[in-house]
XYZ file of C-alpha atoms in Angstrom:
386
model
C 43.401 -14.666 -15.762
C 45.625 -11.949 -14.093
C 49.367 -12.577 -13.197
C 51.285 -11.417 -10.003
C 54.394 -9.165 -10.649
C 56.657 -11.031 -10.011
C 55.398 -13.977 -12.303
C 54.898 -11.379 -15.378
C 58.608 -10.773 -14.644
C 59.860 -14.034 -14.690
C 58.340 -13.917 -18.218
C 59.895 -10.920 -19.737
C 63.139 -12.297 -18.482
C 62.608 -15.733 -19.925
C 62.696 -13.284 -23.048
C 65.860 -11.648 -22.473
C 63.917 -8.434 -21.512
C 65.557 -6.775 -18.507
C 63.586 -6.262 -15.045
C 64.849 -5.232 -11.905
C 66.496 -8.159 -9.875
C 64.122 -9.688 -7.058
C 62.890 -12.915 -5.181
C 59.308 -13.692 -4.525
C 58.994 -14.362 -0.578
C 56.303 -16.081 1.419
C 57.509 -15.074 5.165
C 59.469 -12.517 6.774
C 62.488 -14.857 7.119
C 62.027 -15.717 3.435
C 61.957 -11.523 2.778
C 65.077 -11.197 4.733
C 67.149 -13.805 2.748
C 66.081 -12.315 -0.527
C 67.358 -8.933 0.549
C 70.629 -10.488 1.574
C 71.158 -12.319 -1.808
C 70.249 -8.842 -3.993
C 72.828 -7.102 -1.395
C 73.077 -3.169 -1.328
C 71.608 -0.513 1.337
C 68.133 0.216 -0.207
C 65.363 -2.676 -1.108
C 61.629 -2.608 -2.458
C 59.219 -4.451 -0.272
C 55.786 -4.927 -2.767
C 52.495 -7.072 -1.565
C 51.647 -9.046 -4.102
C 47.869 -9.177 -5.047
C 45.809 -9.029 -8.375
C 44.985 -5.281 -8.080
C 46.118 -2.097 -9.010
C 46.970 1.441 -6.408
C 49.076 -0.847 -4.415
C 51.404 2.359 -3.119
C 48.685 4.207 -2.590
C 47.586 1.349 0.021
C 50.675 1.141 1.525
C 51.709 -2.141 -0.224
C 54.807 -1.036 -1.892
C 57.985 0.099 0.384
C 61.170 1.205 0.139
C 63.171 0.190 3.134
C 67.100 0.631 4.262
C 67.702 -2.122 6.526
C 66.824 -6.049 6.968
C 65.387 -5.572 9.815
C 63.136 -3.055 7.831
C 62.742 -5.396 5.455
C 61.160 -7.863 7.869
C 59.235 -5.487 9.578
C 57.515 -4.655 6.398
C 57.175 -8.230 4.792
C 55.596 -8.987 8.523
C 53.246 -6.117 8.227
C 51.946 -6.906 4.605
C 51.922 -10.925 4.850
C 48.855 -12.459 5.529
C 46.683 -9.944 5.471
C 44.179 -8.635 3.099
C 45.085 -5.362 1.184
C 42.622 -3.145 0.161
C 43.483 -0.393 -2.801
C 41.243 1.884 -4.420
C 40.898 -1.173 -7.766
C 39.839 -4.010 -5.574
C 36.630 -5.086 -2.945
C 36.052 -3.414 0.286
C 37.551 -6.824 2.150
C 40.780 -6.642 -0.282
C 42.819 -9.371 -1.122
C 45.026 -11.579 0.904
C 48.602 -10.736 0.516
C 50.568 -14.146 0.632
C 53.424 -13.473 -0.735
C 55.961 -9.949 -1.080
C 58.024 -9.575 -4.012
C 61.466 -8.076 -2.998
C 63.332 -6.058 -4.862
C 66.718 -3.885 -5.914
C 65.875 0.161 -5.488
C 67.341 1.877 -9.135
C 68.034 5.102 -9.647
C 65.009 6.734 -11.202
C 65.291 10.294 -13.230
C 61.636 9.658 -15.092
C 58.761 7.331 -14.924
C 56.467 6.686 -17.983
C 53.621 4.833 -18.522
C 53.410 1.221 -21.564
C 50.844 -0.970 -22.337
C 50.086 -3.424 -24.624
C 46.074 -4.404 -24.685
C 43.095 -5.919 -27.387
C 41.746 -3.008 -29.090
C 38.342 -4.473 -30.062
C 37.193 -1.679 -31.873
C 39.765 -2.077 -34.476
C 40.362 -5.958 -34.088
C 44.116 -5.276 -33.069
C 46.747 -5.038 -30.300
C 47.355 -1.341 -29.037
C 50.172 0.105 -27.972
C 49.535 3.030 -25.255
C 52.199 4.973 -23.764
C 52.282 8.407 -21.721
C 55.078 10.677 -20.404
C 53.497 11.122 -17.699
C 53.232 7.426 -15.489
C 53.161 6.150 -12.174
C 50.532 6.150 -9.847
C 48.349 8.577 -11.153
C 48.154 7.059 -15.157
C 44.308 6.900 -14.606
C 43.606 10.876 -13.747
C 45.931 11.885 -16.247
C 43.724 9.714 -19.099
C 40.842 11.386 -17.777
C 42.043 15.283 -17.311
C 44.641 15.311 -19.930
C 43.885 12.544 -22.717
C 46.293 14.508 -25.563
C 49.212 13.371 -23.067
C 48.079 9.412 -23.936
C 49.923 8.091 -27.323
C 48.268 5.152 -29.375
C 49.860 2.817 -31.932
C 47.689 0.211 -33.554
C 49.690 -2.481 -34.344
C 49.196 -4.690 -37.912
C 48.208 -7.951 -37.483
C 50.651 -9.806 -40.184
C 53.639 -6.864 -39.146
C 53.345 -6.654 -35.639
C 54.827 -3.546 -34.266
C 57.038 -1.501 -36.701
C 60.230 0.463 -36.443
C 58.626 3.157 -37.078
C 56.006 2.995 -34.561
C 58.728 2.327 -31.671
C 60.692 5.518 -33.141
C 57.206 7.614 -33.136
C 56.902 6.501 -29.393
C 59.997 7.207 -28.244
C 60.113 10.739 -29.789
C 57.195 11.480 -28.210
C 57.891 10.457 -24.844
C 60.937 12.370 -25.599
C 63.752 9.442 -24.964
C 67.162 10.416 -25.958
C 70.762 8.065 -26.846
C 70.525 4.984 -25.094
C 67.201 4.944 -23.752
C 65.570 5.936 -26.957
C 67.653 2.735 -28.089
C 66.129 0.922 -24.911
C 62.765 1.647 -25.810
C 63.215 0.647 -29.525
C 64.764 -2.816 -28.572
C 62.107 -3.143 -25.684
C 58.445 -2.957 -27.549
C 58.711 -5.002 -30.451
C 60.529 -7.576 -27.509
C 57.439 -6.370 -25.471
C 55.219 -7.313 -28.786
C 56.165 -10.919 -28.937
C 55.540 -11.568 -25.209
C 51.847 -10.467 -25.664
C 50.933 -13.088 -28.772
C 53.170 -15.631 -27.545
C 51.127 -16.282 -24.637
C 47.533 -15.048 -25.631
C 47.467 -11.719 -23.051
C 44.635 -9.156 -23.185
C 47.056 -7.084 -21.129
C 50.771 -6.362 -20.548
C 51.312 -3.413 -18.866
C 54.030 -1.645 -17.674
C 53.416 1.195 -14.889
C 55.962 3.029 -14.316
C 58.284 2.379 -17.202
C 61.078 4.276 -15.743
C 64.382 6.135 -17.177
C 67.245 5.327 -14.912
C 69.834 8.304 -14.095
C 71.987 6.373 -16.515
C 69.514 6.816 -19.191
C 68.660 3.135 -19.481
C 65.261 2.283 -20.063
C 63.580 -0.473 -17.659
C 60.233 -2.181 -16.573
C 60.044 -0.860 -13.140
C 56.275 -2.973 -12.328
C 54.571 -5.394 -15.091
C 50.924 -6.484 -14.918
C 49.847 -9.101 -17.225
C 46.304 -10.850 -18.049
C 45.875 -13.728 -20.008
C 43.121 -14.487 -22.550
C 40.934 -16.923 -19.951
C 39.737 -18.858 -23.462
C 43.344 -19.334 -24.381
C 44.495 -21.140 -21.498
C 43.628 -24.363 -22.932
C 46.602 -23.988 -25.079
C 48.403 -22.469 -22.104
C 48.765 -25.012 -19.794
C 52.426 -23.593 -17.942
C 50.577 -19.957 -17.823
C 46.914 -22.366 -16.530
C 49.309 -23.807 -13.333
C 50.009 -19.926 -12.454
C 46.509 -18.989 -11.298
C 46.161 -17.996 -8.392
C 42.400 -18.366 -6.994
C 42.978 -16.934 -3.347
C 42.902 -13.402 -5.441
C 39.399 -13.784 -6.474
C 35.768 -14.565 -4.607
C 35.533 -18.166 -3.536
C 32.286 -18.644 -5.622
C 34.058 -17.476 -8.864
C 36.956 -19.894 -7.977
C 34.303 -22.847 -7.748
C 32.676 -21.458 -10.856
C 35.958 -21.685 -12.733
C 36.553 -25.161 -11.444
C 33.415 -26.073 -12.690
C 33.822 -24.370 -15.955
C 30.549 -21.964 -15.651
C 30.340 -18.351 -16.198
C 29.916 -16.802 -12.578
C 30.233 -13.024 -11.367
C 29.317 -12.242 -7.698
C 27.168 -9.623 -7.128
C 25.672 -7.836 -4.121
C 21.812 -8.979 -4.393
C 20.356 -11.865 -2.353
C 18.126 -13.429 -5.319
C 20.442 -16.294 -6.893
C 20.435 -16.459 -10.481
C 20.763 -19.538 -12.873
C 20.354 -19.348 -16.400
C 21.747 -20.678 -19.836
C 23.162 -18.009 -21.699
C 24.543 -14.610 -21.147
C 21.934 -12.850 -22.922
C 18.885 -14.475 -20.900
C 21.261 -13.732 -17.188
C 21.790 -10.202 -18.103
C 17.447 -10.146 -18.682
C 17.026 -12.360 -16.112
C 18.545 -9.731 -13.645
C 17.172 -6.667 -15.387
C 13.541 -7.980 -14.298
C 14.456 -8.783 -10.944
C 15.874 -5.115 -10.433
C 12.482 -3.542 -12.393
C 10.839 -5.866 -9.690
C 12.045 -3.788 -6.868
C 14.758 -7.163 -6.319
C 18.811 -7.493 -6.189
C 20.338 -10.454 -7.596
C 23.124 -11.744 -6.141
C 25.064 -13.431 -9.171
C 25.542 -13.543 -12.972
C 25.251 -17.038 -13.499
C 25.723 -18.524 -16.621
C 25.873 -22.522 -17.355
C 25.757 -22.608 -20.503
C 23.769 -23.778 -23.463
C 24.709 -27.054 -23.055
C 23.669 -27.490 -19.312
C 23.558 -30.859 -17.933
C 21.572 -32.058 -14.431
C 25.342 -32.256 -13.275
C 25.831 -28.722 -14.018
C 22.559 -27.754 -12.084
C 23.773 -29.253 -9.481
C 27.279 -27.383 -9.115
C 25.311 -24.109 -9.978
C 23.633 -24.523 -6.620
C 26.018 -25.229 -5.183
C 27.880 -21.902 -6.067
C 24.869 -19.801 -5.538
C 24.249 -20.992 -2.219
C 28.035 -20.696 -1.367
C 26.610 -16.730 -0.712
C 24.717 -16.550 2.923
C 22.980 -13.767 1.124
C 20.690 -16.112 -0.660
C 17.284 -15.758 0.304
C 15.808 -17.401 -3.063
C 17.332 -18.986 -6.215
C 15.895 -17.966 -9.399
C 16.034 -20.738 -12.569
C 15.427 -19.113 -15.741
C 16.074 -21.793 -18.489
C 15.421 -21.870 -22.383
C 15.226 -25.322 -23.649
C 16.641 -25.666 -26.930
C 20.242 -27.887 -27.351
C 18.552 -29.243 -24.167
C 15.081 -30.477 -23.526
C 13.490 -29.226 -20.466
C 12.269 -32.227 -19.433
C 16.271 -33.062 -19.304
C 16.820 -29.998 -16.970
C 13.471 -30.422 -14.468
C 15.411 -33.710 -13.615
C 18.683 -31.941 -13.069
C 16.784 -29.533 -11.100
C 15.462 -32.039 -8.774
C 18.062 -34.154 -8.565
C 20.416 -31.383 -7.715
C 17.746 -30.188 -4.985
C 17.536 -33.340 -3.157
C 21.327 -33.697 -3.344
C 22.391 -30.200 -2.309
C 19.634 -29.557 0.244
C 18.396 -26.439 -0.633
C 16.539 -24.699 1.902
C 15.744 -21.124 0.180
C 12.803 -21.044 -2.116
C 13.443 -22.187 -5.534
C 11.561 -20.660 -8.805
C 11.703 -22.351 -11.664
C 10.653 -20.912 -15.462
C 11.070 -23.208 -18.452
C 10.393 -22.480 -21.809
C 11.123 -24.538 -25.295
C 11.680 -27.932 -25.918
C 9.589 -30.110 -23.787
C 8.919 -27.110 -21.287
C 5.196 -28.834 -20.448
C 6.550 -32.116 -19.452
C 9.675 -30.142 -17.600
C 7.215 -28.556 -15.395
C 4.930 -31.746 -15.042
C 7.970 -33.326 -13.403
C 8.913 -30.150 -11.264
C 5.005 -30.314 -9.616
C 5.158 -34.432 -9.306
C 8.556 -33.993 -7.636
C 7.025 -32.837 -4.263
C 9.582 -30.315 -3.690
C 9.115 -26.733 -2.481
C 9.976 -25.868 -6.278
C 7.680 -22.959 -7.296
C 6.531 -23.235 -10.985
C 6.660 -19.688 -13.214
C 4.366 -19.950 -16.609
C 6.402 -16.262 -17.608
C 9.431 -14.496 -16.616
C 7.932 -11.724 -15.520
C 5.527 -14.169 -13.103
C 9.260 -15.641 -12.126
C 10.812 -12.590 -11.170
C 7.862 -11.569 -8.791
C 7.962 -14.891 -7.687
C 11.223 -14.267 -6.835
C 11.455 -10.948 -5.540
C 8.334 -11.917 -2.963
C 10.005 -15.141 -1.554
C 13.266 -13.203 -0.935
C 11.315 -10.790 1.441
């Protein structure tokens, strides 16, 4: 679950780490006021969406009057923003984050992220940040530095003091920087991130050391535990399907197709769409509900799929194991009549009780096309979408 700026920022500060000072707005008035308070000749106007290459896209300004300031916040507000990290419709901008301009003399590049190749956080840093982190990874990897932190010792002293030689700090910011990652450290476990990262990290002309921008992610499977960082989502930032899918507490990711997929378990989706593409088909979802499906679960699952006007047909592709077929053919009618589905529907069942789940599929007298393989299905399937 991704964080907006300003939010990551309000939780470094709640741990004493410095950020520059600013006030979320929702209108232009709002913007205004918030420039006001901070005082000073110079503010930062920045959209707020869950995506990087926001300057790029014109979402981050630096303006020199109020009546800048609410020209800007006017411009951005409301509208979707498209950057080169997001969808071709963007994301809706609904609020600006409004902020004190600082007097930058270098700009570096921090992040904290799950290294799952060594089972550890990772601590990434680079000389050379700001916009263009990504290009400089790929042209010039020697300029990215890596720490691998130990579980039981988090970061060490050492590690911060390798870092900050490198990126060639000096007197207080060097100082800064060593204060700032183990701080930077505790953040990340305290609230179960994948992600904290910090882009640009700048030096100021005073040689202070400060989180300029701050992205953070949370761990989506710790958010049980969570609850303050749960209340912080924000699901305008993401497809409406994936929003009801998260609400529902399936595994959905919308994809361009118009064949609807709904299986349990990731391993049978990810097949499930690899024989619809060797088919000649596109599907139009990853949809996952689990191993434990229930005819309740169906039900929402078609509801989500057919949330996409793309949907031609819906493909079921279900394994019964810790549950019977028989148990899903009734969810899958039930769910049919209720919902009103009006694109063909293929059904494959295999496992426990697949003969009598089918039995009740054909007595159901539904337009519910029966699959004996999944090969058969995902002809079936392909065909009917046509």
């Amino acid at each position: 679950m991704n964080l907006h700026e300003f939010q990551a920022k309000q939780i470094l500060r709640s741990d004493n780490i410095n950020t520059p000072r600013g006030f979320a707005a929702a209108s232009a008035d709002a913007a205004v006021n918030a420039a006001s308070e901070l005082g000073g000749d110079a503010w930062v106007v920045k959209a707020q969406i869950h995506a990087g290459g926001r300057g790029k896209a014109g979402g981050v300004k630096v303006v020199k009057s109020l009546d800048d300031v609410r020209t800007v916040a006017a411009t951005l507000l409301g509208k979707p923003l498209v950057t080169n990290q997001n969808a071709s419709d963007g994301q809706p901008v609904n609020q600006v984050l409004v902020e004190e301009t600082l007097p930058i003399a270098r700009e570096l590049y921090l992040s904290l992220l799950v290294d799952r190749e060594t089972e550890r956080i990772a601590v990434v840093a680079s000389a050379a940040g700001g916009m263009d982190i990504e290009d400089v990874a790929h042209a010039t990897p020697e300029k990215v530095l890596t720490e691998t932190c130990d579980p039981l010792l988090g970061v060490q002293d050492f590690q911060c003091r390798a870092l900050a030689f490198a990126l060639e700090l000096t007197g207080d910011a060097f100082k800064d920087f060593c204060r700032l990652l183990p701080q930077l450290y505790r953040v990340f476990v305290a609230n179960d991130l994948s992600l904290l990262e910090i882009n640009p990290l700048v030096v100021t002309a005073d040689n202070r050391v400060l989180p300029l921008d701050c992205k953070m992610s949370v761990d989506d499977n710790a958010l049980y535990r969570r609850r303050a960082l749960a209340e912080l989502r924000d699901d305008s930032q993401i497809d409406a399907k994936e929003a009801a899918a998260n609400a529902a507490s399936v595994n959905y990711v919308a994809l361009a197709g118009n064949i609807g997929c709904m299986v349990n378990g990731a391993g049978l989706a990810m097949a499930t769409m690899d024989l619809i593409q060797l088919e000649g088909g596109a599907p139009a979802n990853f949809l996952d509900v689990g191993g434990g499906a229930t005819p309740e679960t169906v039900a929402q699952g078609f509801k989500i799929i057919l949330l996409d006007p793309n949907v031609k047909a819906v493909l079921i592709n279900i394994f019964g194991g810790i549950v019977r077929c028989d148990v899903i053919a009734e969810g899958i009618v039930q769910a049919v009549q209720e919902v009103g589905v009006e694109v063909p529907v293929i059904v494959r069942l295999e496992g426990t009780n697949a003969e009598r789940g089918r039995t009740l599929l054909a007595e159901s007298g539904l337009a519910i096309l029966p699959a004996e393989s999944l090969t058969q299905a995902a002809k079936l399937a392909v065909e009917q979408a046509q």
